Amino acid sequence: YQHFTAGQSQMSIKMFIRGRPITMYIPSNIQNYEDLKMEPPSEKLELDWVYGYRGRDCRANLYFLPTGEAVYFIACVVVLYHVNNRTQRHYRKHTDCVRCLTLHPDKVRVASGQMAGVDKDGKPLQPCVHIWDSTTLATLQQIGLGTFERGVGSVAFSFDSGAFLCVIDDSNEHMLSVWDCAKGTKHAEVKSTNEAVFAVEFNPSDSTNIITCGKSHVYFWTHSAGQLTKKQGIFGKYKKPKFIQCFVFSLTGDVLTGDSEGNILTWGKSAADIMRQTRAHEGSVFTLCNLQGGALLSGGGKDRKIIRWSADLAPERECEIPEKFGAVRTIADVDGEELLVGTTRNAILRGTFSDGFVAIVQGHVDEMWGLATHPSQNIFLTCGHDRQVCLWNTEEHKLDWCTTLEVGHAHTHTHTHTHTCTHTHTHAHTNSVLDETNHICFDMLSLL
């Protein structure tokens, strides 16, 4: 650490965590910090619970396992949450933020891709994909070290027993590569596009065919003899959307794309052949999800609707998720009736068309900057750039309440010694005092 003076009387220490400087101020009741002799505690920390879900800027990152567990990620951890037992397991082998996730056809193995990062000494760590067993949490293969740039944006297993994995990285060219899952070797690699890429998938009936989509494009790739060649989707008489957000394959082998115009386009066996345009949502179609028997679910952005479609794309049912949870980011089918829904405001909802949806996972919507534990109760407070102050219950692992401050970004928390109030300081130098029933007692402006 580095010791220095901040102002005339306030002292602080600077520590480097993963190469990033963290400034911590010394409590005023400590007069001679240098004379303190502190030994590390004998206790070892264990991860008990992970709060939150990353839906704001990630896609296709929620799956349901036969074990009854939902699989999703937040920060460096992939969470396996049993939705009935309300227990968690954690895959913790990633060294920086996880950005994508996919499930193997056997419904046991998982592939998760991470960003580049730094180790505890600030040295660079390379992005990669981990293939791991969701039953044992054992890592089976680590793919792409030294190959990917910046991070991994999308991954997908082939449907022929999951022998291959295709990957899109976060480089400027969004490199598309195909890997042997068992050996960890690369079969092919090609520059994809300089535009954003949102999804990649193997054709279920032919693993030599791969689809990618993103900003203003759908590409149909053929993998043969170590080479990848592409054919661009032609929109023809249909308006070319700004973004192709997602796609799935129908039972007949057609490709169904969801786009920023709110349409579902049906592409035939030829990339140049759009057979049909179906009006689906107001605003973007953020996700498509196949159901047993050929039915389809679509999730909307602006309208926040989930619509069930028949195999021939006739609308059958619809519902709207509450505005406070944001738009529909991704959908996981539980049993044909019950669904899990990841949202753009970082929540996971559980429910049905008939009964509606309730949140089973919640978190902050923007960077979290403050945390304070209660002196005597099993609760803690968090705050962040989303202007939200949240009270969490560590016994029941749930959000007790959340309130939104009117001014500035919340940065710090302090519990009072009476244990009944909390003080929050914002980026706009406003101070708020709240009681523990979520009531703002008063606000005041700092004179700085």
CSV table of C-alpha atoms in Angstrom, one decimal:
chain,number,residue,atom,x,y,z
A,1,TYR,CA,0.0,0.0,0.0
A,2,GLN,CA,0.9,3.7,-0.3
A,3,HIS,CA,0.3,6.1,2.6
A,4,PHE,CA,-0.4,9.7,1.9
A,5,THR,CA,-2.1,12.8,3.3
A,6,ALA,CA,-5.5,13.9,1.9
A,7,GLY,CA,-6.1,17.5,3.0
A,8,GLN,CA,-4.7,18.7,6.3
A,9,SER,CA,-6.0,16.1,8.7
A,10,GLN,CA,-7.6,13.2,6.8
A,11,MET,CA,-5.3,10.2,6.2
A,12,SER,CA,-5.8,7.4,3.8
A,13,ILE,CA,-4.1,4.3,2.4
A,14,LYS,CA,-4.1,3.3,-1.2
A,15,MET,CA,-4.2,-0.4,-2.0
A,16,PHE,CA,-4.0,-2.1,-5.4
A,17,ILE,CA,-6.6,-4.8,-6.1
A,18,ARG,CA,-6.1,-6.5,-9.4
A,19,GLY,CA,-3.9,-3.5,-10.5
A,20,ARG,CA,-6.6,-1.0,-9.7
A,21,PRO,CA,-5.9,1.7,-7.0
A,22,ILE,CA,-8.4,1.7,-4.2
A,23,THR,CA,-8.4,4.6,-1.7
A,24,MET,CA,-9.5,3.9,1.9
A,25,TYR,CA,-9.7,6.5,4.6
A,26,ILE,CA,-8.4,5.9,8.0
A,27,PRO,CA,-11.0,6.3,10.8
A,28,SER,CA,-10.6,9.5,12.8
A,29,ASN,CA,-10.2,7.6,16.1
A,30,ILE,CA,-6.9,6.0,14.9
A,31,GLN,CA,-4.1,8.4,15.7
A,32,ASN,CA,-1.0,6.4,14.6
A,33,TYR,CA,-1.8,4.1,11.8
A,34,GLU,CA,1.9,3.1,11.3
A,35,ASP,CA,2.0,1.8,14.9
A,36,LEU,CA,-0.9,-0.6,14.4
A,37,LYS,CA,0.1,-4.2,14.4
A,38,MET,CA,-2.6,-6.3,12.7
A,39,GLU,CA,-2.5,-10.0,11.9
A,40,PRO,CA,-4.7,-11.5,9.2
A,41,PRO,CA,-7.8,-13.2,10.7
A,42,SER,CA,-7.7,-16.9,11.0
A,43,GLU,CA,-11.1,-17.3,9.5
A,44,LYS,CA,-11.5,-18.1,5.8
A,45,LEU,CA,-14.2,-16.6,3.7
A,46,GLU,CA,-16.7,-18.8,1.9
A,47,LEU,CA,-19.1,-17.7,-0.8
A,48,ASP,CA,-22.6,-18.0,0.6
A,49,TRP,CA,-24.9,-16.3,-1.9
A,50,VAL,CA,-24.6,-14.3,-5.1
A,51,TYR,CA,-27.2,-11.5,-5.6
A,52,GLY,CA,-28.1,-10.2,-9.0
A,53,TYR,CA,-28.1,-11.1,-12.7
A,54,ARG,CA,-26.5,-9.5,-15.7
A,55,GLY,CA,-29.3,-8.8,-18.2
A,56,ARG,CA,-28.7,-5.2,-19.0
A,57,ASP,CA,-26.0,-5.7,-21.6
A,58,CYS,CA,-25.8,-9.5,-22.2
A,59,ARG,CA,-28.0,-11.9,-24.2
A,60,ALA,CA,-29.1,-15.5,-24.2
A,61,ASN,CA,-27.7,-16.0,-20.7
A,62,LEU,CA,-30.4,-17.9,-18.8
A,63,TYR,CA,-31.0,-21.6,-19.0
A,64,PHE,CA,-33.0,-24.2,-17.1
A,65,LEU,CA,-31.4,-27.6,-16.2
A,66,PRO,CA,-33.1,-30.9,-15.6
A,67,THR,CA,-31.9,-30.7,-12.0
A,68,GLY,CA,-34.4,-27.8,-11.4
A,69,GLU,CA,-31.6,-25.2,-11.5
A,70,ALA,CA,-31.5,-21.9,-13.4
A,71,VAL,CA,-28.1,-21.2,-14.8
A,72,TYR,CA,-27.0,-17.5,-15.3
A,73,PHE,CA,-24.1,-15.3,-14.5
A,74,ILE,CA,-23.1,-12.1,-12.7
A,75,ALA,CA,-19.6,-10.7,-12.5
A,76,CYS,CA,-17.1,-13.6,-12.5
A,77,VAL,CA,-19.5,-16.2,-11.2
A,78,VAL,CA,-21.9,-18.6,-13.0
A,79,VAL,CA,-24.8,-19.2,-10.6
A,80,LEU,CA,-26.8,-22.5,-10.5
A,81,TYR,CA,-29.9,-21.5,-8.6
A,82,HIS,CA,-32.5,-24.2,-7.6
A,83,VAL,CA,-35.7,-22.3,-8.1
A,84,ASN,CA,-37.8,-24.5,-5.8
A,85,ASN,CA,-35.3,-25.2,-3.0
A,86,ARG,CA,-33.9,-21.7,-3.2
A,87,THR,CA,-30.3,-22.9,-3.0
A,88,GLN,CA,-27.3,-21.9,-5.0
A,89,ARG,CA,-24.1,-23.5,-6.3
A,90,HIS,CA,-21.4,-21.5,-8.0
A,91,TYR,CA,-18.9,-22.1,-10.8
A,92,ARG,CA,-16.0,-19.9,-9.9
A,93,LYS,CA,-13.1,-20.7,-12.2
A,94,HIS,CA,-13.4,-17.5,-14.3
A,95,THR,CA,-10.9,-14.8,-13.7
A,96,ASP,CA,-12.9,-11.8,-15.0
A,97,CYS,CA,-16.5,-11.0,-15.9
A,98,VAL,CA,-18.5,-13.7,-17.7
A,99,ARG,CA,-20.2,-12.3,-20.8
A,100,CYS,CA,-21.8,-15.3,-22.5
A,101,LEU,CA,-23.2,-18.7,-21.8
A,102,THR,CA,-24.6,-21.8,-23.6
A,103,LEU,CA,-25.9,-25.2,-22.7
A,104,HIS,CA,-24.7,-28.5,-24.2
A,105,PRO,CA,-27.3,-30.7,-26.0
A,106,ASP,CA,-26.8,-33.2,-23.1
A,107,LYS,CA,-28.2,-30.5,-20.7
A,108,VAL,CA,-25.3,-31.2,-18.4
A,109,ARG,CA,-22.2,-29.5,-19.8
A,110,VAL,CA,-22.0,-25.7,-20.0
A,111,ALA,CA,-19.7,-23.3,-21.9
A,112,SER,CA,-19.1,-19.8,-20.5
A,113,GLY,CA,-16.9,-17.1,-22.0
A,114,GLN,CA,-15.2,-14.3,-20.2
A,115,MET,CA,-13.6,-10.9,-20.8
A,116,ALA,CA,-9.9,-10.2,-20.6
A,117,GLY,CA,-8.7,-9.1,-17.2
A,118,VAL,CA,-5.8,-8.8,-14.8
A,119,ASP,CA,-4.6,-11.0,-12.0
A,120,LYS,CA,-4.0,-10.0,-8.4
A,121,ASP,CA,-0.7,-8.3,-9.3
A,122,GLY,CA,-2.2,-6.4,-12.2
A,123,LYS,CA,-0.8,-8.7,-14.9
A,124,PRO,CA,-3.0,-9.3,-18.0
A,125,LEU,CA,-5.2,-12.3,-18.1
A,126,GLN,CA,-6.4,-13.6,-21.5
A,127,PRO,CA,-10.1,-14.2,-22.4
A,128,CYS,CA,-11.2,-17.8,-22.9
A,129,VAL,CA,-14.1,-20.2,-22.8
A,130,HIS,CA,-14.6,-22.8,-20.1
A,131,ILE,CA,-16.5,-26.0,-20.7
A,132,TRP,CA,-17.6,-27.5,-17.4
A,133,ASP,CA,-19.8,-30.1,-15.9
A,134,SER,CA,-22.9,-28.6,-14.2
A,135,THR,CA,-23.2,-31.6,-11.9
A,136,THR,CA,-19.7,-31.7,-10.5
A,137,LEU,CA,-18.7,-28.1,-11.4
A,138,ALA,CA,-15.4,-29.6,-12.7
A,139,THR,CA,-13.7,-27.8,-15.6
A,140,LEU,CA,-13.5,-30.1,-18.6
A,141,GLN,CA,-11.8,-27.9,-21.1
A,142,GLN,CA,-10.4,-24.4,-21.4
A,143,ILE,CA,-10.6,-23.1,-24.9
A,144,GLY,CA,-9.0,-20.1,-26.8
A,145,LEU,CA,-6.2,-18.8,-24.5
A,146,GLY,CA,-4.1,-16.5,-26.6
A,147,THR,CA,-6.6,-16.5,-29.4
A,148,PHE,CA,-9.5,-14.2,-28.5
A,149,GLU,CA,-9.2,-10.5,-28.2
A,150,ARG,CA,-10.8,-8.4,-25.4
A,151,GLY,CA,-13.4,-11.0,-24.6
A,152,VAL,CA,-15.9,-13.6,-25.8
A,153,GLY,CA,-19.2,-12.3,-27.0
A,154,SER,CA,-21.2,-15.4,-28.1
A,155,VAL,CA,-20.7,-19.2,-27.9
A,156,ALA,CA,-22.7,-22.2,-29.1
A,157,PHE,CA,-22.4,-26.0,-29.1
A,158,SER,CA,-23.1,-28.1,-32.2
A,159,PHE,CA,-26.1,-30.3,-32.0
A,160,ASP,CA,-24.3,-33.5,-33.1
A,161,SER,CA,-23.6,-34.6,-29.5
A,162,GLY,CA,-22.0,-31.2,-29.0
A,163,ALA,CA,-18.7,-32.2,-30.5
A,164,PHE,CA,-17.9,-28.6,-31.7
A,165,LEU,CA,-18.1,-25.1,-30.2
A,166,CYS,CA,-18.3,-21.9,-32.2
A,167,VAL,CA,-17.2,-18.7,-30.7
A,168,ILE,CA,-17.4,-15.0,-31.6
A,169,ASP,CA,-14.8,-12.8,-29.9
A,170,ASP,CA,-15.0,-9.1,-29.1
A,171,SER,CA,-12.2,-7.9,-31.4
A,172,ASN,CA,-12.9,-5.3,-34.0
A,173,GLU,CA,-13.3,-8.0,-36.7
A,174,HIS,CA,-15.5,-10.2,-34.4
A,175,MET,CA,-13.6,-13.3,-35.2
A,176,LEU,CA,-15.7,-16.5,-35.7
A,177,SER,CA,-13.9,-19.7,-34.8
A,178,VAL,CA,-14.8,-23.4,-34.5
A,179,TRP,CA,-13.3,-25.7,-31.9
A,180,ASP,CA,-13.1,-29.4,-31.1
A,181,CYS,CA,-14.6,-29.6,-27.6
A,182,ALA,CA,-12.8,-32.8,-26.6
A,183,LYS,CA,-9.4,-31.8,-27.8
A,184,GLY,CA,-9.6,-28.0,-27.3
A,185,THR,CA,-8.2,-27.5,-30.8
A,186,LYS,CA,-9.2,-24.9,-33.3
A,187,HIS,CA,-10.6,-26.2,-36.6
A,188,ALA,CA,-11.3,-22.9,-38.4
A,189,GLU,CA,-11.2,-19.1,-37.9
A,190,VAL,CA,-12.4,-16.2,-40.0
A,191,LYS,CA,-13.1,-12.5,-39.7
A,192,SER,CA,-16.8,-12.1,-39.3
A,193,THR,CA,-17.7,-8.3,-39.5
A,194,ASN,CA,-16.7,-5.0,-38.1
A,195,GLU,CA,-20.3,-4.5,-37.0
A,196,ALA,CA,-21.7,-5.7,-33.7
A,197,VAL,CA,-22.5,-9.4,-33.5
A,198,PHE,CA,-25.3,-10.5,-31.1
A,199,ALA,CA,-25.7,-14.3,-31.6
A,200,VAL,CA,-24.1,-17.4,-33.2
A,201,GLU,CA,-25.6,-20.9,-33.5
A,202,PHE,CA,-25.0,-24.2,-35.4
A,203,ASN,CA,-27.8,-25.5,-37.6
A,204,PRO,CA,-29.4,-28.3,-35.6
A,205,SER,CA,-29.6,-30.6,-38.6
A,206,ASP,CA,-26.2,-29.8,-40.2
A,207,SER,CA,-23.2,-28.8,-38.1
A,208,THR,CA,-21.3,-27.6,-41.1
A,209,ASN,CA,-23.8,-24.6,-41.2
A,210,ILE,CA,-23.5,-21.7,-38.8
A,211,ILE,CA,-25.6,-18.6,-38.5
A,212,THR,CA,-24.5,-15.2,-37.0
A,213,CYS,CA,-26.6,-12.1,-36.7
A,214,GLY,CA,-26.1,-8.5,-35.4
A,215,LYS,CA,-26.1,-5.0,-36.7
A,216,SER,CA,-27.8,-4.9,-40.1
A,217,HIS,CA,-26.8,-8.4,-41.0
A,218,VAL,CA,-27.5,-12.1,-41.0
A,219,TYR,CA,-24.7,-14.4,-42.2
A,220,PHE,CA,-25.1,-18.0,-43.3
A,221,TRP,CA,-21.7,-19.7,-42.9
A,222,THR,CA,-20.4,-23.0,-44.3
A,223,HIS,CA,-17.6,-24.9,-42.5
A,224,SER,CA,-15.7,-27.2,-44.8
A,225,ALA,CA,-12.1,-28.5,-44.9
A,226,GLY,CA,-10.9,-26.0,-42.2
A,227,GLN,CA,-12.5,-23.0,-44.0
A,228,LEU,CA,-15.4,-20.8,-43.2
A,229,THR,CA,-17.3,-19.2,-46.1
A,230,LYS,CA,-20.3,-16.9,-45.7
A,231,LYS,CA,-23.4,-16.0,-47.6
A,232,GLN,CA,-25.1,-12.7,-46.7
A,233,GLY,CA,-28.8,-12.7,-46.0
A,234,ILE,CA,-30.7,-10.6,-48.6
A,235,PHE,CA,-33.6,-8.6,-47.3
A,236,GLY,CA,-34.9,-7.8,-50.8
A,237,LYS,CA,-38.4,-6.1,-50.7
A,238,TYR,CA,-38.4,-6.1,-46.9
A,239,LYS,CA,-37.1,-3.1,-45.0
A,240,LYS,CA,-33.6,-3.8,-43.7
A,241,PRO,CA,-33.6,-3.5,-39.9
A,242,LYS,CA,-30.9,-1.7,-38.0
A,243,PHE,CA,-30.4,-4.7,-35.7
A,244,ILE,CA,-31.1,-8.4,-36.0
A,245,GLN,CA,-31.3,-9.2,-32.3
A,246,CYS,CA,-31.8,-12.9,-32.2
A,247,PHE,CA,-32.8,-16.1,-34.1
A,248,VAL,CA,-33.9,-19.7,-33.7
A,249,PHE,CA,-34.4,-22.6,-36.0
A,250,SER,CA,-38.0,-23.9,-36.6
A,251,LEU,CA,-38.8,-27.7,-36.7
A,252,THR,CA,-38.8,-27.5,-40.5
A,253,GLY,CA,-35.3,-26.1,-40.6
A,254,ASP,CA,-36.2,-22.5,-41.4
A,255,VAL,CA,-34.4,-19.6,-39.6
A,256,LEU,CA,-36.6,-17.2,-37.7
A,257,THR,CA,-35.0,-13.8,-36.9
A,258,GLY,CA,-36.2,-11.2,-34.5
A,259,ASP,CA,-35.3,-7.6,-35.3
A,260,SER,CA,-35.3,-4.0,-34.1
A,261,GLU,CA,-38.4,-3.2,-36.3
A,262,GLY,CA,-40.5,-5.6,-34.2
A,263,ASN,CA,-40.7,-8.2,-36.9
A,264,ILE,CA,-40.0,-12.0,-37.1
A,265,LEU,CA,-38.6,-12.8,-40.5
A,266,THR,CA,-38.8,-16.4,-41.8
A,267,TRP,CA,-35.8,-17.4,-43.9
A,268,GLY,CA,-35.9,-20.5,-46.1
A,269,LYS,CA,-33.1,-22.9,-46.9
A,270,SER,CA,-31.5,-20.2,-49.1
A,271,ALA,CA,-30.0,-17.1,-47.5
A,272,ALA,CA,-31.5,-15.0,-50.2
A,273,ASP,CA,-35.0,-16.2,-49.5
A,274,ILE,CA,-37.2,-14.4,-46.9
A,275,MET,CA,-40.5,-16.3,-47.1
A,276,ARG,CA,-42.5,-14.3,-44.6
A,277,GLN,CA,-42.6,-11.3,-42.4
A,278,THR,CA,-44.6,-11.5,-39.1
A,279,ARG,CA,-45.4,-8.4,-37.1
A,280,ALA,CA,-44.6,-9.3,-33.5
A,281,HIS,CA,-43.8,-6.4,-31.1
A,282,GLU,CA,-43.8,-2.7,-30.7
A,283,GLY,CA,-40.0,-2.0,-30.6
A,284,SER,CA,-37.4,-4.6,-30.8
A,285,VAL,CA,-37.8,-8.4,-30.6
A,286,PHE,CA,-35.1,-9.1,-28.1
A,287,THR,CA,-35.4,-12.9,-27.8
A,288,LEU,CA,-37.0,-16.0,-29.4
A,289,CYS,CA,-37.4,-19.3,-27.6
A,290,ASN,CA,-38.5,-22.6,-29.1
A,291,LEU,CA,-41.1,-24.8,-27.2
A,292,GLN,CA,-41.8,-28.5,-27.6
A,293,GLY,CA,-44.0,-29.2,-30.6
A,294,GLY,CA,-42.9,-26.2,-32.6
A,295,ALA,CA,-44.5,-23.4,-30.7
A,296,LEU,CA,-42.5,-20.2,-30.2
A,297,LEU,CA,-42.1,-17.5,-27.6
A,298,SER,CA,-41.0,-14.0,-28.4
A,299,GLY,CA,-39.9,-11.3,-26.0
A,300,GLY,CA,-40.3,-7.6,-26.7
A,301,GLY,CA,-38.3,-4.5,-25.8
A,302,LYS,CA,-40.4,-1.4,-25.8
A,303,ASP,CA,-43.7,-3.3,-25.2
A,304,ARG,CA,-42.3,-5.7,-22.5
A,305,LYS,CA,-44.5,-8.4,-23.9
A,306,ILE,CA,-44.1,-12.2,-24.1
A,307,ILE,CA,-46.1,-13.7,-26.9
A,308,ARG,CA,-46.7,-17.4,-27.6
A,309,TRP,CA,-46.9,-18.3,-31.2
A,310,SER,CA,-48.1,-21.5,-32.9
A,311,ALA,CA,-45.8,-23.4,-35.2
A,312,ASP,CA,-47.2,-21.5,-38.2
A,313,LEU,CA,-46.7,-18.1,-36.3
A,314,ALA,CA,-50.3,-17.4,-35.3
A,315,PRO,CA,-50.4,-15.5,-31.9
A,316,GLU,CA,-51.9,-17.6,-29.2
A,317,ARG,CA,-51.3,-15.9,-25.8
A,318,GLU,CA,-49.5,-12.9,-24.5
A,319,CYS,CA,-48.6,-11.1,-21.3
A,320,GLU,CA,-46.7,-8.0,-20.2
A,321,ILE,CA,-44.0,-8.0,-17.5
A,322,PRO,CA,-44.1,-5.1,-15.0
A,323,GLU,CA,-42.4,-1.9,-16.1
A,324,LYS,CA,-40.1,-1.8,-13.1
A,325,PHE,CA,-38.3,-4.9,-14.4
A,326,GLY,CA,-37.5,-3.4,-17.8
A,327,ALA,CA,-37.7,-5.2,-21.1
A,328,VAL,CA,-37.6,-9.0,-21.8
A,329,ARG,CA,-34.0,-9.9,-22.4
A,330,THR,CA,-34.2,-13.7,-22.6
A,331,ILE,CA,-36.6,-16.6,-21.9
A,332,ALA,CA,-36.0,-20.1,-20.5
A,333,ASP,CA,-38.7,-22.8,-20.8
A,334,VAL,CA,-39.2,-24.7,-17.6
A,335,ASP,CA,-42.0,-27.2,-18.4
A,336,GLY,CA,-43.9,-25.8,-21.4
A,337,GLU,CA,-46.1,-23.7,-19.1
A,338,GLU,CA,-43.8,-22.1,-16.5
A,339,LEU,CA,-41.1,-19.7,-17.7
A,340,LEU,CA,-38.1,-18.0,-16.4
A,341,VAL,CA,-37.5,-14.5,-17.9
A,342,GLY,CA,-34.3,-12.5,-17.7
A,343,THR,CA,-34.9,-8.7,-18.0
A,344,THR,CA,-32.9,-5.7,-19.0
A,345,ARG,CA,-33.1,-4.3,-15.4
A,346,ASN,CA,-31.2,-7.2,-14.1
A,347,ALA,CA,-34.0,-9.3,-12.7
A,348,ILE,CA,-35.1,-12.9,-13.3
A,349,LEU,CA,-38.8,-13.5,-13.2
A,350,ARG,CA,-40.7,-16.8,-12.7
A,351,GLY,CA,-44.3,-17.4,-13.8
A,352,THR,CA,-46.9,-18.3,-16.4
A,353,PHE,CA,-49.2,-16.5,-18.8
A,354,SER,CA,-52.1,-17.3,-16.5
A,355,ASP,CA,-50.6,-16.3,-13.1
A,356,GLY,CA,-48.2,-13.6,-14.1
A,357,PHE,CA,-44.6,-13.2,-13.1
A,358,VAL,CA,-42.7,-12.5,-9.8
A,359,ALA,CA,-39.0,-11.7,-9.3
A,360,ILE,CA,-36.8,-14.5,-8.0
A,361,VAL,CA,-33.5,-12.7,-8.6
A,362,GLN,CA,-33.0,-9.0,-8.4
A,363,GLY,CA,-30.0,-6.6,-8.4
A,364,HIS,CA,-28.8,-3.1,-9.2
A,365,VAL,CA,-29.3,-1.8,-12.7
A,366,ASP,CA,-26.0,0.2,-12.8
A,367,GLU,CA,-22.7,0.2,-11.0
A,368,MET,CA,-22.9,-0.5,-7.3
A,369,TRP,CA,-20.8,2.0,-5.3
A,370,GLY,CA,-21.8,1.6,-1.7
A,371,LEU,CA,-22.4,-1.2,0.8
A,372,ALA,CA,-23.1,-1.2,4.6
A,373,THR,CA,-23.8,-4.0,6.9
A,374,HIS,CA,-26.2,-3.7,9.9
A,375,PRO,CA,-24.4,-3.7,13.3
A,376,SER,CA,-26.6,-6.5,14.7
A,377,GLN,CA,-29.1,-7.8,12.2
A,378,ASN,CA,-28.7,-10.1,9.2
A,379,ILE,CA,-29.3,-7.3,6.7
A,380,PHE,CA,-27.2,-5.0,4.5
A,381,LEU,CA,-27.7,-2.0,2.3
A,382,THR,CA,-26.4,-1.2,-1.2
A,383,CYS,CA,-26.5,1.8,-3.4
A,384,GLY,CA,-25.3,2.7,-6.9
A,385,HIS,CA,-25.4,4.8,-10.0
A,386,ASP,CA,-29.0,3.7,-10.7
A,387,ARG,CA,-29.9,6.0,-7.7
A,388,GLN,CA,-31.4,2.9,-5.9
A,389,VAL,CA,-30.9,2.2,-2.3
A,390,CYS,CA,-31.6,-1.5,-1.6
A,391,LEU,CA,-32.0,-3.4,1.7
A,392,TRP,CA,-31.1,-7.1,1.5
A,393,ASN,CA,-32.0,-10.0,3.8
A,394,THR,CA,-29.1,-12.4,4.2
A,395,GLU,CA,-31.1,-15.1,6.0
A,396,GLU,CA,-33.8,-15.4,3.3
A,397,HIS,CA,-31.4,-14.2,0.5
A,398,LYS,CA,-33.9,-11.7,-0.9
A,399,LEU,CA,-34.5,-8.0,-1.5
A,400,ASP,CA,-36.6,-6.6,1.4
A,401,TRP,CA,-37.1,-3.2,-0.2
A,402,CYS,CA,-35.7,-0.8,-2.7
A,403,THR,CA,-36.1,3.0,-3.1
A,404,THR,CA,-35.0,5.4,-5.8
A,405,LEU,CA,-33.4,8.7,-4.8
A,406,GLU,CA,-34.5,11.7,-6.7
A,407,VAL,CA,-31.0,13.4,-7.1
A,408,GLY,CA,-27.6,12.2,-8.1
A,409,HIS,CA,-25.9,8.8,-8.0
A,410,ALA,CA,-25.8,7.1,-4.6
A,411,HIS,CA,-22.2,6.5,-3.5
A,412,THR,CA,-21.9,5.7,0.3
A,413,HIS,CA,-24.0,4.4,3.2
A,414,THR,CA,-23.7,4.7,6.9
A,415,HIS,CA,-25.8,3.0,9.6
A,416,THR,CA,-26.5,5.0,12.7
A,417,HIS,CA,-25.7,3.6,16.1
A,418,THR,CA,-29.5,3.5,16.9
A,419,HIS,CA,-29.8,1.0,14.1
A,420,THR,CA,-32.9,2.6,12.8
A,421,CYS,CA,-31.7,5.0,10.2
A,422,THR,CA,-29.2,5.0,7.3
A,423,HIS,CA,-27.4,7.9,5.7
A,424,THR,CA,-26.7,8.0,2.0
A,425,HIS,CA,-24.4,10.4,0.2
A,426,THR,CA,-24.8,11.1,-3.6
A,427,HIS,CA,-22.6,12.2,-6.4
A,428,ALA,CA,-24.6,15.5,-6.5
A,429,HIS,CA,-23.5,16.1,-2.9
A,430,THR,CA,-27.0,15.5,-1.6
A,431,ASN,CA,-27.3,13.6,1.7
A,432,SER,CA,-30.4,11.5,2.4
A,433,VAL,CA,-31.5,9.9,5.7
A,434,LEU,CA,-33.8,6.9,5.5
A,435,ASP,CA,-35.3,4.8,8.2
A,436,GLU,CA,-35.4,1.1,7.7
A,437,THR,CA,-38.9,1.0,6.5
A,438,ASN,CA,-37.8,2.6,3.2
A,439,HIS,CA,-39.0,6.1,4.3
A,440,ILE,CA,-36.8,9.2,3.5
A,441,CYS,CA,-36.7,11.2,6.7
A,442,PHE,CA,-35.1,14.2,5.1
A,443,ASP,CA,-32.6,15.4,2.4
A,444,MET,CA,-29.9,18.0,2.7
A,445,LEU,CA,-27.4,19.5,0.3
A,446,SER,CA,-23.7,19.2,1.3
A,447,LEU,CA,-21.9,22.5,1.4
A,448,LEU,CA,-18.8,21.6,-0.5
